[in-house]
Short mmCIF file of C-alpha atoms (C1' of nucleotides) in Angstrom, two decimals:
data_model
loop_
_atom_site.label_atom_id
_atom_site.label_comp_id
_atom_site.label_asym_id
_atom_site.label_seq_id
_atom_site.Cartn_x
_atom_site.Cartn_y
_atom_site.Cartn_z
CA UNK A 26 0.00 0.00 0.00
CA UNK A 27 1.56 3.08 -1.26
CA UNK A 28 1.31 6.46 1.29
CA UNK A 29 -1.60 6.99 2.84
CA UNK A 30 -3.99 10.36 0.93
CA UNK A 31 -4.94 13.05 3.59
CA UNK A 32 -8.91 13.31 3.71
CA UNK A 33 -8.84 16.91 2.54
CA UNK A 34 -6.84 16.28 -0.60
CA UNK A 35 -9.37 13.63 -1.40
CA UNK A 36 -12.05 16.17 -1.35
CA UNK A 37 -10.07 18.48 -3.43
CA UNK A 38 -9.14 16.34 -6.53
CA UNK A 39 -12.51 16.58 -7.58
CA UNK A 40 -12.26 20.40 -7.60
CA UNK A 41 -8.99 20.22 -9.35
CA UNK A 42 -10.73 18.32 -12.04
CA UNK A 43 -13.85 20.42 -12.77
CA UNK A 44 -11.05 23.24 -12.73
CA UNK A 45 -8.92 21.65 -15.36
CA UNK A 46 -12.32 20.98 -17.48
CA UNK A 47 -12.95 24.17 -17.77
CA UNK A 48 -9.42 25.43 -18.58
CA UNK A 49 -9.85 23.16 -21.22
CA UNK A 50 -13.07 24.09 -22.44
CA UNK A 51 -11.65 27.69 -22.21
CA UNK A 52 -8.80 26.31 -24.62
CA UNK A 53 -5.73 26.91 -22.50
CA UNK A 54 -3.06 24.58 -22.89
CA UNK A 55 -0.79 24.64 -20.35
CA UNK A 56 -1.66 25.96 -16.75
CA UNK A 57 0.58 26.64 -13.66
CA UNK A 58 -0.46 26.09 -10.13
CA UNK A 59 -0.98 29.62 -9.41
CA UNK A 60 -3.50 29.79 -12.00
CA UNK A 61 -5.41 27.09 -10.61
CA UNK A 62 -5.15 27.75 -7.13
CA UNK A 63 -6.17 31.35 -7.87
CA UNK A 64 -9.29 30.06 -9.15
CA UNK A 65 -10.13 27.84 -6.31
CA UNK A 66 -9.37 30.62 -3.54
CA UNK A 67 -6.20 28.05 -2.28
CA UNK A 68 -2.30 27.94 -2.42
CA UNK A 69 -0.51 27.21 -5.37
CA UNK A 70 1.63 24.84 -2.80
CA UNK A 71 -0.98 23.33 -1.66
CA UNK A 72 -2.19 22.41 -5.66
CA UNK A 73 1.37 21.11 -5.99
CA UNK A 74 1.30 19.47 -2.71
CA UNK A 75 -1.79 17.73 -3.61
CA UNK A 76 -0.94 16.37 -7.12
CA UNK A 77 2.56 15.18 -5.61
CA UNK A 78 0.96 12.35 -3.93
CA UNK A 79 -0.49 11.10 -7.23
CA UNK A 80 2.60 12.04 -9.33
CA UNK A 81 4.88 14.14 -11.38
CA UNK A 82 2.50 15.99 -13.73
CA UNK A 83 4.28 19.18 -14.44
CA UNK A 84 6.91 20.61 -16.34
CA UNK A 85 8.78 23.05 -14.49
CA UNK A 86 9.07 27.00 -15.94
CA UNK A 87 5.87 25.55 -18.16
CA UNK A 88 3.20 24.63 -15.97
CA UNK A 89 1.03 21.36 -16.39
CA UNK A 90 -0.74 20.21 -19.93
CA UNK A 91 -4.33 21.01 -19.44
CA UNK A 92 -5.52 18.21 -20.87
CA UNK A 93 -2.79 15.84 -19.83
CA UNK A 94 -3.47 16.73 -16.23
CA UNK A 95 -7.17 16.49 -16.35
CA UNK A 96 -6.76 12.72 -18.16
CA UNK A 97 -5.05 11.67 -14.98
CA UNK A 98 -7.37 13.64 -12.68
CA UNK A 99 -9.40 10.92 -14.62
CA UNK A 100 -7.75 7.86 -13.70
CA UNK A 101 -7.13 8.93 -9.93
CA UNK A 102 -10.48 9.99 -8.80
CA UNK A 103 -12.22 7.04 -11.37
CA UNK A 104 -14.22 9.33 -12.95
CA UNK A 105 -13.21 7.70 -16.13
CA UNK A 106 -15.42 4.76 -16.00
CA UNK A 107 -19.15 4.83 -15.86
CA UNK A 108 -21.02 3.86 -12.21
CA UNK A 109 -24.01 2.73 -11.96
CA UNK A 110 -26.24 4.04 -8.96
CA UNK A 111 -29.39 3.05 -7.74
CA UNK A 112 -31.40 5.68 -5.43
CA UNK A 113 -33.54 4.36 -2.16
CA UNK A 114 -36.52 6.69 -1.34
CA UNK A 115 -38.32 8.13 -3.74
CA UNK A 116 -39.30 11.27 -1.76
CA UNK A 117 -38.27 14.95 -2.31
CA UNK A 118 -34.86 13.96 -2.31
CA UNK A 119 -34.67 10.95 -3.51
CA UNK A 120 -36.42 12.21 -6.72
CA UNK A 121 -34.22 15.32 -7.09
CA UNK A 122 -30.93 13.07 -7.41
CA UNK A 123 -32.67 10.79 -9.40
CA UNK A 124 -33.06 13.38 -11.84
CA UNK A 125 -30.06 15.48 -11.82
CA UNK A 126 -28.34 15.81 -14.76
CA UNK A 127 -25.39 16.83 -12.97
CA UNK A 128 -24.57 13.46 -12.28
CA UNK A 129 -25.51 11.93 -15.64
CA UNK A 130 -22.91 14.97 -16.59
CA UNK A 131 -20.00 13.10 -13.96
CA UNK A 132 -20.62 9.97 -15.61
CA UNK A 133 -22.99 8.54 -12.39
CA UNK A 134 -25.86 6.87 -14.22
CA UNK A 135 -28.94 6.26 -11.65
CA UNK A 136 -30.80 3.12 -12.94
CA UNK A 137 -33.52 2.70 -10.71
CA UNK A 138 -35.48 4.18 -8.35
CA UNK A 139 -36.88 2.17 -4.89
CA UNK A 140 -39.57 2.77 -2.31
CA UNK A 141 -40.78 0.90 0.92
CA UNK A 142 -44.19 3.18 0.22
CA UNK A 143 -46.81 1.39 -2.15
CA UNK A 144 -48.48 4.24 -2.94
CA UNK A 145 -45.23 5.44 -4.83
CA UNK A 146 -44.49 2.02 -6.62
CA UNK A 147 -45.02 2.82 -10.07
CA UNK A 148 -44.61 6.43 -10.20
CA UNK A 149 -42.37 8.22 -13.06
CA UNK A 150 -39.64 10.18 -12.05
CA UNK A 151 -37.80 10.79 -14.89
CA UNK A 152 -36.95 8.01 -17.53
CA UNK A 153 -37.29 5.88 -14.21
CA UNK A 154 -40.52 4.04 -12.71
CA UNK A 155 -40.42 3.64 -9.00
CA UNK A 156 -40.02 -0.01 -7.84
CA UNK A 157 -40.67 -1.59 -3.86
CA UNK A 158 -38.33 -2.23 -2.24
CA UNK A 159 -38.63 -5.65 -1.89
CA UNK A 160 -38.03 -5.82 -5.70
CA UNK A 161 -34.22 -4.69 -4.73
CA UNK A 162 -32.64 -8.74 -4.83
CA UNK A 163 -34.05 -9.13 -8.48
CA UNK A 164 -33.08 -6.02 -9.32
CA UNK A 165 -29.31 -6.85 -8.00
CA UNK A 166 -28.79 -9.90 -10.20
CA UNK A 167 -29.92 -8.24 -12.56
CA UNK A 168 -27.80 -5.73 -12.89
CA UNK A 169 -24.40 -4.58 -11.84
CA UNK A 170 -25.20 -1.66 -8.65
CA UNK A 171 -22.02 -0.06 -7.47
CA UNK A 172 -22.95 2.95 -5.80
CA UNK A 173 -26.31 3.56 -3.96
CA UNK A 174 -28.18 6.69 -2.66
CA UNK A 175 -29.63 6.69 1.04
CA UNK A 176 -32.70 8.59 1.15
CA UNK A 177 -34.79 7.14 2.76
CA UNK A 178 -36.04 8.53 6.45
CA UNK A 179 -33.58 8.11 9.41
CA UNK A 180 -35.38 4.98 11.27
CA UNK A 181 -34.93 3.29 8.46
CA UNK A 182 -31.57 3.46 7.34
CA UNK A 183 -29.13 1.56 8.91
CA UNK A 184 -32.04 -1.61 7.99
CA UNK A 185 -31.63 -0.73 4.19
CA UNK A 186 -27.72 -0.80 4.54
CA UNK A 187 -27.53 -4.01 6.22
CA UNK A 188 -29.28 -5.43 2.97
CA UNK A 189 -27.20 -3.26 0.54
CA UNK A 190 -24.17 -4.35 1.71
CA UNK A 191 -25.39 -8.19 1.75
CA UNK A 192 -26.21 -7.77 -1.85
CA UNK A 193 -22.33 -6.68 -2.19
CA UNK A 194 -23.17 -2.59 -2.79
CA UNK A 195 -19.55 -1.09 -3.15
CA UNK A 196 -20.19 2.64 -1.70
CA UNK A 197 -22.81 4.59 0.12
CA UNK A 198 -23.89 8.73 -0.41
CA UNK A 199 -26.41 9.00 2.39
CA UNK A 200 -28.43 11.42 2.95
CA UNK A 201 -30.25 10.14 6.34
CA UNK A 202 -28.91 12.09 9.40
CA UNK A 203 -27.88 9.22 11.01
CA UNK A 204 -23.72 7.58 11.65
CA UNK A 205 -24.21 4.05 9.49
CA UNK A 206 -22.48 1.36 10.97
CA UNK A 207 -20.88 -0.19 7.93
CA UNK A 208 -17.75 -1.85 6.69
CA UNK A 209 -18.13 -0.39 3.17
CA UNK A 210 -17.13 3.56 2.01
CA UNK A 211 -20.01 5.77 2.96
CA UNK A 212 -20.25 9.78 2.14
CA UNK A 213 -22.57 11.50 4.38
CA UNK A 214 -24.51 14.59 2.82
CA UNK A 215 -26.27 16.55 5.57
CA UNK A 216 -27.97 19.83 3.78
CA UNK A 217 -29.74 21.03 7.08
CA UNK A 218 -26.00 20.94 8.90
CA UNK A 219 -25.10 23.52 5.73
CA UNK A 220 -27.88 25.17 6.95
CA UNK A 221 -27.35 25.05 10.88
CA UNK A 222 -23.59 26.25 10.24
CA UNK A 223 -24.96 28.75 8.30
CA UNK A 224 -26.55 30.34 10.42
CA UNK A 225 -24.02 29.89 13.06
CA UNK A 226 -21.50 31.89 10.79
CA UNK A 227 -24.53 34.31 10.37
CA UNK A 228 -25.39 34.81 13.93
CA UNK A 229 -20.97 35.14 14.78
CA UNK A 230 -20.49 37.38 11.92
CA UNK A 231 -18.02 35.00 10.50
CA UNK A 232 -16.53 35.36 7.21
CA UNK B 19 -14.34 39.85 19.75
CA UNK B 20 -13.79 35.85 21.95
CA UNK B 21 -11.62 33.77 20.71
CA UNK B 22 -11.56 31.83 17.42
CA UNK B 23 -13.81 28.91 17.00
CA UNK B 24 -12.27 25.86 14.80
CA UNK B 25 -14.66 24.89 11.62
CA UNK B 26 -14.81 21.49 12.16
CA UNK B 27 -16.26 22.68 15.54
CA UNK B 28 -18.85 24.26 14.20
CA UNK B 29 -19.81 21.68 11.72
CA UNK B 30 -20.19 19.34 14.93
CA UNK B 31 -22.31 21.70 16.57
CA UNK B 32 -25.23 20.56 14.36
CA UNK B 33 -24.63 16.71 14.81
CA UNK B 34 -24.51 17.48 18.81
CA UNK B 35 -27.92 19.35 18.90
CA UNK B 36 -29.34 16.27 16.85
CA UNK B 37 -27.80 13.92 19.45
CA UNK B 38 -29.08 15.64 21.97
CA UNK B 39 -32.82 15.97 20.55
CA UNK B 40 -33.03 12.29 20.75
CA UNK B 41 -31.43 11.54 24.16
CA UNK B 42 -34.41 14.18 24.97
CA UNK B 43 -36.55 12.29 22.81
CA UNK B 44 -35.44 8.95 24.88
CA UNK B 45 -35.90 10.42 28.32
CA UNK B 46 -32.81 10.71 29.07
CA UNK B 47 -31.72 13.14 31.44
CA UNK B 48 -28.40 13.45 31.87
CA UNK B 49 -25.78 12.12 29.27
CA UNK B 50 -21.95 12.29 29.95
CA UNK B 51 -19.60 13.24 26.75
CA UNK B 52 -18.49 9.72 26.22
CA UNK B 53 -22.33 8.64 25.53
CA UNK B 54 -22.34 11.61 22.98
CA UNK B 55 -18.97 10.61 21.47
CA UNK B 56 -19.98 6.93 21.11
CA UNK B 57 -23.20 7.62 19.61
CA UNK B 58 -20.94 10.16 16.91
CA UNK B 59 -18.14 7.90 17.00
CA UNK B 60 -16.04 10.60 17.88
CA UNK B 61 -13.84 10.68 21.18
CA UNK B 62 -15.03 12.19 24.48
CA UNK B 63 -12.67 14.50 24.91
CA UNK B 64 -13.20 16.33 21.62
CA UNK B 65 -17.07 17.04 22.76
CA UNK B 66 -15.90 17.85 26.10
CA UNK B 67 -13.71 20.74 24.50
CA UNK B 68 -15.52 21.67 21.94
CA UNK B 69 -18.34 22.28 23.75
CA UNK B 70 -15.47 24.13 26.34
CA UNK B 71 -15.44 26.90 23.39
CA UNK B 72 -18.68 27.78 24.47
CA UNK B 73 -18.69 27.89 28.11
CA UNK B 74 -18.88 25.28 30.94
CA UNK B 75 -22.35 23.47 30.87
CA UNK B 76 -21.48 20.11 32.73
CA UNK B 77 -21.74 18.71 36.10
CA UNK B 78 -18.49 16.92 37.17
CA UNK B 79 -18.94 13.27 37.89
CA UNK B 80 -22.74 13.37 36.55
CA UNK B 81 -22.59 14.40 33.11
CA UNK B 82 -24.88 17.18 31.20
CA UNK B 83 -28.21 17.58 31.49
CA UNK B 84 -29.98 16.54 28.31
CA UNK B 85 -32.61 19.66 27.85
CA UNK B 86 -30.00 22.14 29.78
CA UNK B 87 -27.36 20.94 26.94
CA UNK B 88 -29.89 21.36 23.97
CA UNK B 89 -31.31 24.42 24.42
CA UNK B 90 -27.76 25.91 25.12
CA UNK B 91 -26.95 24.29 21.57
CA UNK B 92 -29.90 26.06 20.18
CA UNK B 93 -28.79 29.63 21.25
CA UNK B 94 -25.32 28.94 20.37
CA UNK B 95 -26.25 27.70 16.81
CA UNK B 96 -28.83 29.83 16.22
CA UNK B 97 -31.47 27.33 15.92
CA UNK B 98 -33.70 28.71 18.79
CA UNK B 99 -35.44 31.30 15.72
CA UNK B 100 -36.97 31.13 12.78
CA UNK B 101 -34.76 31.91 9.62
CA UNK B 102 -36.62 33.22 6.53
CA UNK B 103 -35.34 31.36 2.88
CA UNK B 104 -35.56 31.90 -0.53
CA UNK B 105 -34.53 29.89 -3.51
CA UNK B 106 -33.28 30.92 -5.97
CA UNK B 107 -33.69 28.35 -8.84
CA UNK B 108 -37.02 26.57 -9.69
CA UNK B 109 -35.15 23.14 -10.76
CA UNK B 110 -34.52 19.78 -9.35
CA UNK B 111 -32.92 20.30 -7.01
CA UNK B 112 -33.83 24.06 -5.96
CA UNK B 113 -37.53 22.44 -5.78
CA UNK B 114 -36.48 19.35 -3.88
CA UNK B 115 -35.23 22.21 -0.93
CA UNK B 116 -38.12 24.02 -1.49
CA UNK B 117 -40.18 20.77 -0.76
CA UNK B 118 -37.77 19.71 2.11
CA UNK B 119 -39.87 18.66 5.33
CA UNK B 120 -36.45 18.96 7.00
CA UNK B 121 -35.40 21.87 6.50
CA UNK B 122 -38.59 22.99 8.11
CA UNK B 123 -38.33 21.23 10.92
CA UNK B 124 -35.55 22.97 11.72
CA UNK B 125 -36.57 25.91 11.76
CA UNK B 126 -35.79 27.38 8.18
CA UNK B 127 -39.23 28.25 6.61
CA UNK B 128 -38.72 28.95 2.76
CA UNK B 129 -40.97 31.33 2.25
CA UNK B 130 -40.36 31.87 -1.74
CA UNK B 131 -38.83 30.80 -4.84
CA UNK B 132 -37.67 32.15 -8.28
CA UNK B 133 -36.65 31.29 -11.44
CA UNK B 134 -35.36 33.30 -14.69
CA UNK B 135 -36.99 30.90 -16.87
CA UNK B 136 -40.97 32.48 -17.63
CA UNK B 137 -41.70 28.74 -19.04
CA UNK B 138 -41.43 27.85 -14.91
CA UNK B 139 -43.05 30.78 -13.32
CA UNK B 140 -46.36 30.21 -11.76
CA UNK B 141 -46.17 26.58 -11.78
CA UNK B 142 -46.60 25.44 -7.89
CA UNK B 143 -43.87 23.92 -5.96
CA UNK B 144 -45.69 22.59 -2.44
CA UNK B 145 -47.44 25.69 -0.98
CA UNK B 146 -45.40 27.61 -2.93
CA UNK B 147 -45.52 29.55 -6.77
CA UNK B 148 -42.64 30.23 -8.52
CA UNK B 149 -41.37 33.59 -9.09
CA UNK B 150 -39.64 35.70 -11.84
CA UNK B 151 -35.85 36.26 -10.67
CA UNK B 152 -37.34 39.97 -11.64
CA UNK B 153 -39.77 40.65 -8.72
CA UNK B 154 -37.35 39.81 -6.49
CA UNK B 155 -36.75 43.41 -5.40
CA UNK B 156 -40.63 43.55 -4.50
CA UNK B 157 -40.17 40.66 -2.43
CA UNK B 158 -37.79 42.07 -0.07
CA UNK B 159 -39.31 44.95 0.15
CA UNK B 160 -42.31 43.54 1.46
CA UNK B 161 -40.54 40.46 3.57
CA UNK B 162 -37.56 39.65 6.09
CA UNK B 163 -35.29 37.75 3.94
CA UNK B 164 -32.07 36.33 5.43
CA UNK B 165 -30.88 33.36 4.08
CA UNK B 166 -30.85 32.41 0.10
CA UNK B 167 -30.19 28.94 -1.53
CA UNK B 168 -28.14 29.37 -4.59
CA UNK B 169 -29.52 26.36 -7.42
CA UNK B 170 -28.89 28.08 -10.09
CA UNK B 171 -26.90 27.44 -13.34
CA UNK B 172 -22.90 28.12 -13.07
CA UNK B 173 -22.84 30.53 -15.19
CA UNK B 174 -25.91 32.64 -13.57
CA UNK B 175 -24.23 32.25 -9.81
CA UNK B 176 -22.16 35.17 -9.54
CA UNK B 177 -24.72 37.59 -11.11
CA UNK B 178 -27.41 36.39 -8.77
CA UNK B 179 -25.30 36.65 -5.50
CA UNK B 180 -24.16 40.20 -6.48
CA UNK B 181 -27.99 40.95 -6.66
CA UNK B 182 -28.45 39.16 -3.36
CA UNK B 183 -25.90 40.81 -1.65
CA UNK B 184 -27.26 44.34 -2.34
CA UNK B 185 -30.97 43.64 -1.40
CA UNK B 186 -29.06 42.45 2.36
CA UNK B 187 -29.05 39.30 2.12
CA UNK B 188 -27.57 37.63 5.55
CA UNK B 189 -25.91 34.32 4.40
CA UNK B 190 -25.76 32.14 1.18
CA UNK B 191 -26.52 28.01 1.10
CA UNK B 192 -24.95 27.47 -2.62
CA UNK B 193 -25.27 24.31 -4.63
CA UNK B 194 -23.66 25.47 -7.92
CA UNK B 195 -20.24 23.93 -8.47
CA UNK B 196 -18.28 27.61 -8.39
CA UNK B 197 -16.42 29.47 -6.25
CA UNK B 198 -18.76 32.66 -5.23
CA UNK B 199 -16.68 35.57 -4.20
CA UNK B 200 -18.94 37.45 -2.13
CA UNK B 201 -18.67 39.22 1.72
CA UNK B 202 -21.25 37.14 3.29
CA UNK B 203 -21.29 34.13 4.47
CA UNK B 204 -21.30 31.24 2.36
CA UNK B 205 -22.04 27.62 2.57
CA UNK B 206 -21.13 25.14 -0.49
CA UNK B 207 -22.90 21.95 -0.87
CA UNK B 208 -21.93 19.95 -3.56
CA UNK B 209 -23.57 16.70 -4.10
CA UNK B 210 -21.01 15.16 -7.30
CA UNK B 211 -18.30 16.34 -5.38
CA UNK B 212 -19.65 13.60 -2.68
CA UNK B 213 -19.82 11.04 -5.25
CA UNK B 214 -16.66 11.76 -6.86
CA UNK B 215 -14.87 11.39 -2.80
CA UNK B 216 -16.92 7.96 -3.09
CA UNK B 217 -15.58 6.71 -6.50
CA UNK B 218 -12.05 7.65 -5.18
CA UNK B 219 -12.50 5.77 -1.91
CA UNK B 220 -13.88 2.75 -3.49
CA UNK B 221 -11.00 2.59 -6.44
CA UNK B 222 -8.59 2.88 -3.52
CA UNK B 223 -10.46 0.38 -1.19
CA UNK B 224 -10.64 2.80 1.70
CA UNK B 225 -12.40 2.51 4.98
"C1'" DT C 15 21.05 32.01 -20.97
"C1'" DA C 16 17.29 34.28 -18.01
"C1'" DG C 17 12.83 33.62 -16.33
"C1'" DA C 18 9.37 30.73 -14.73
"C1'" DT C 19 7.47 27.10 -12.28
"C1'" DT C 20 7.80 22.66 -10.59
"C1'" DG C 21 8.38 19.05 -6.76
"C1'" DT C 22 9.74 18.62 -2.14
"C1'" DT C 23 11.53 19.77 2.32
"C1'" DA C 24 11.06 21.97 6.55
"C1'" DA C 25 8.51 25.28 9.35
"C1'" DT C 26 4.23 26.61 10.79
"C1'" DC C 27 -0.21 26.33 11.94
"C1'" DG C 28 -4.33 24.07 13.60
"C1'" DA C 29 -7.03 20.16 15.38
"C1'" DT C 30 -7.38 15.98 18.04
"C1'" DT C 31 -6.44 13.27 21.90
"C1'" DA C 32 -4.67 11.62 26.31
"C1'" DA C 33 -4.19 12.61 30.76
"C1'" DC C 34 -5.34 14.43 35.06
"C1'" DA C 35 -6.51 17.73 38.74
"C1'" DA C 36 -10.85 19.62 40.13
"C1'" DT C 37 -15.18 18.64 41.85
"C1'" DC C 38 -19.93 16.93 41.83
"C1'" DT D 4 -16.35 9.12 51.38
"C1'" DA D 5 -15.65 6.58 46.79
"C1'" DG D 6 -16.73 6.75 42.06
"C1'" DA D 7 -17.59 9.26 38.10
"C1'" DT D 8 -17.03 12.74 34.90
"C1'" DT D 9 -16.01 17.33 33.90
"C1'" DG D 10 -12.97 21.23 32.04
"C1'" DT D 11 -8.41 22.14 30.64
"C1'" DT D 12 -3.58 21.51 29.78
"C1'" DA D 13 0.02 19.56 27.25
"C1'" DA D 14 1.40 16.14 23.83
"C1'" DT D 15 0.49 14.37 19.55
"C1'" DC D 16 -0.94 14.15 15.21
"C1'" DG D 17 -2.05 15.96 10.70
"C1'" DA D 18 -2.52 19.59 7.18
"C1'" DT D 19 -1.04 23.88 5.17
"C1'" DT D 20 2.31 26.97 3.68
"C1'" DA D 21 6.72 29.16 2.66
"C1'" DA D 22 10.84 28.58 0.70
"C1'" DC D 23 14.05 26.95 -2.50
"C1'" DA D 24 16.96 23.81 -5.27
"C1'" DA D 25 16.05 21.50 -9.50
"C1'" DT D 26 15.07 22.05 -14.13
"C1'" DC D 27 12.27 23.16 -18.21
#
DNA sequence: TAGATTGTTAATCGATTAACAATC
DNA sequence: TAGATTGTTAATCGATTAACAATC
């Protein structure tokens, strides 16, 4: 195993990358760290910092090729292979990922939709038709599910991951405000904490 | 001005004032920092001191009391009044906040939301009916408006916090992938950025 | 070559944790 | 009192940043 990645580097990779698309986009070739850090409101040491643990992607007096840099951006984070994602609750949330285009964009492709709730079996949410729950081991050998989305109300979380990660689910974005107890990667999204230290900041004057 | 308080500190804030709603919940009066940690699966001692920041609110050799704890949470946080939201952005996402039981729960009442696209003004979002981006002006001239969500396009971000910012806006939630540069205080929530931290993780078969 | 920018080291800064005296 | 747990200090751990030799 080579040296272990520092969480916050993890987290910025993906920034670096949707920085290097559009540098690309914007047709620059070559880009130095200043340029990029500049953009992201960081330091260009810590951009060089960051890509050291992956590599040697520069040329120094040049900067790094734009598009060389963003095809190992690529490889590193995986977003160079397609995932396939499956999305648990089909309630506000639930629906809103299930339709975001963003993620369609990032090459995340959600391929079904699932509900404990009869009474939304069946609905359309998007190209997708809301199945129960219980449909969810026919659905796995079905098809190959890699990542799944946890939206689904608190009581019933940790329930549903027990059974993901017995069908062999590799990774976990949940949305319930709950700590899972799992062996497998989970990335908790909590959009009321964004609110709550919102209006800390608010209240302190912060910023 | 008191000292500094660390982010990460105030990011647990929120998860403490949810722990401590359901030790309330549970009847449970008093609840010593290592039940808090456990239940976070953090350590003790970081809830002992971060709560230290704030002032001393424990009873040697008995622990805190549960309601005493929570409601000095809510005052700290800011959670103990009613914050007034708009969204900004009638899409999946900007509706799915709109819609967000949650969100209400805690205290955050959206009270309005607008779009620049005419084809989705007037159509109904919950109790709510979507806005031009235009009458925006009228609207906070006739309400208290304090915190926005941003869920907008990328390109549109910047001119809409600009406007926000001089109709006195307090503080910003913002869900488009961009860097706002702004005064007041700002929130990013980025949902692919989760999933791209998840593809990593699983490539690299951590946790 | 002269100028620019990398990759990396070492210094700094900040956050977490262990440990323990204070005290309920 | 004896046992438990706080609040806080000091030690540790980890991340950021400045600085600079290497080199394009």
């Amino acid at each position: 195993m080579e040296k272990k990645i520092p969480r916050p580097v993890i987290k910025r990779l993906g920034l670096y990358y949707r920085c290097l698309n559009r540098l690309y986009d914007e047709g620059i070739e070559y880009v130095a760290s200043k340029d990029i850090a500049e953009r992201l409101g960081i330091k260009s040491s810590q951009v060089r910092k960051d890509l050291s643990y992956f590599g040697e992607f520069g040329k120094r007096g040049v900067g790094y090729n734009t598009y060389e840099l963003m095809e190992r951006l690529e490889d590193i984070i995986g977003v160079n292979k397609y995932w396939n994602v499956i999305v648990i609750g089909a309630g506000n949330i639930g629906s809103a990922i299930a339709n975001y285009e963003g993620l369609r964009k990032e090459k995340f492709n959600v391929i079904g939709i699932f509900d404990a709730d009869r009474s939304k079996v069946g609905r359309k949410i998007g190209r997708l038709t809301v199945k129960h729950f219980s449909e969810i081991d026919d659905f796995f050998k079905k098809n190959i599910v890699e990542i799944a989305v946890l939206a689904v109300p608190e009581n019933a979380a940790q329930m549903v991951v027990d059974k993901l990660e017995e069908l062999g689910i590799k990774g976990i974005v949940n949305f319930a405000p709950v700590k899972l107890r799992t062996n497998i990667p989970v990335e908790d999204v909590d959009i009321t904490l964004s609110f709550k230290s919102l209006s800390f900041k608010i209240e302190r004057n912060i910023e």
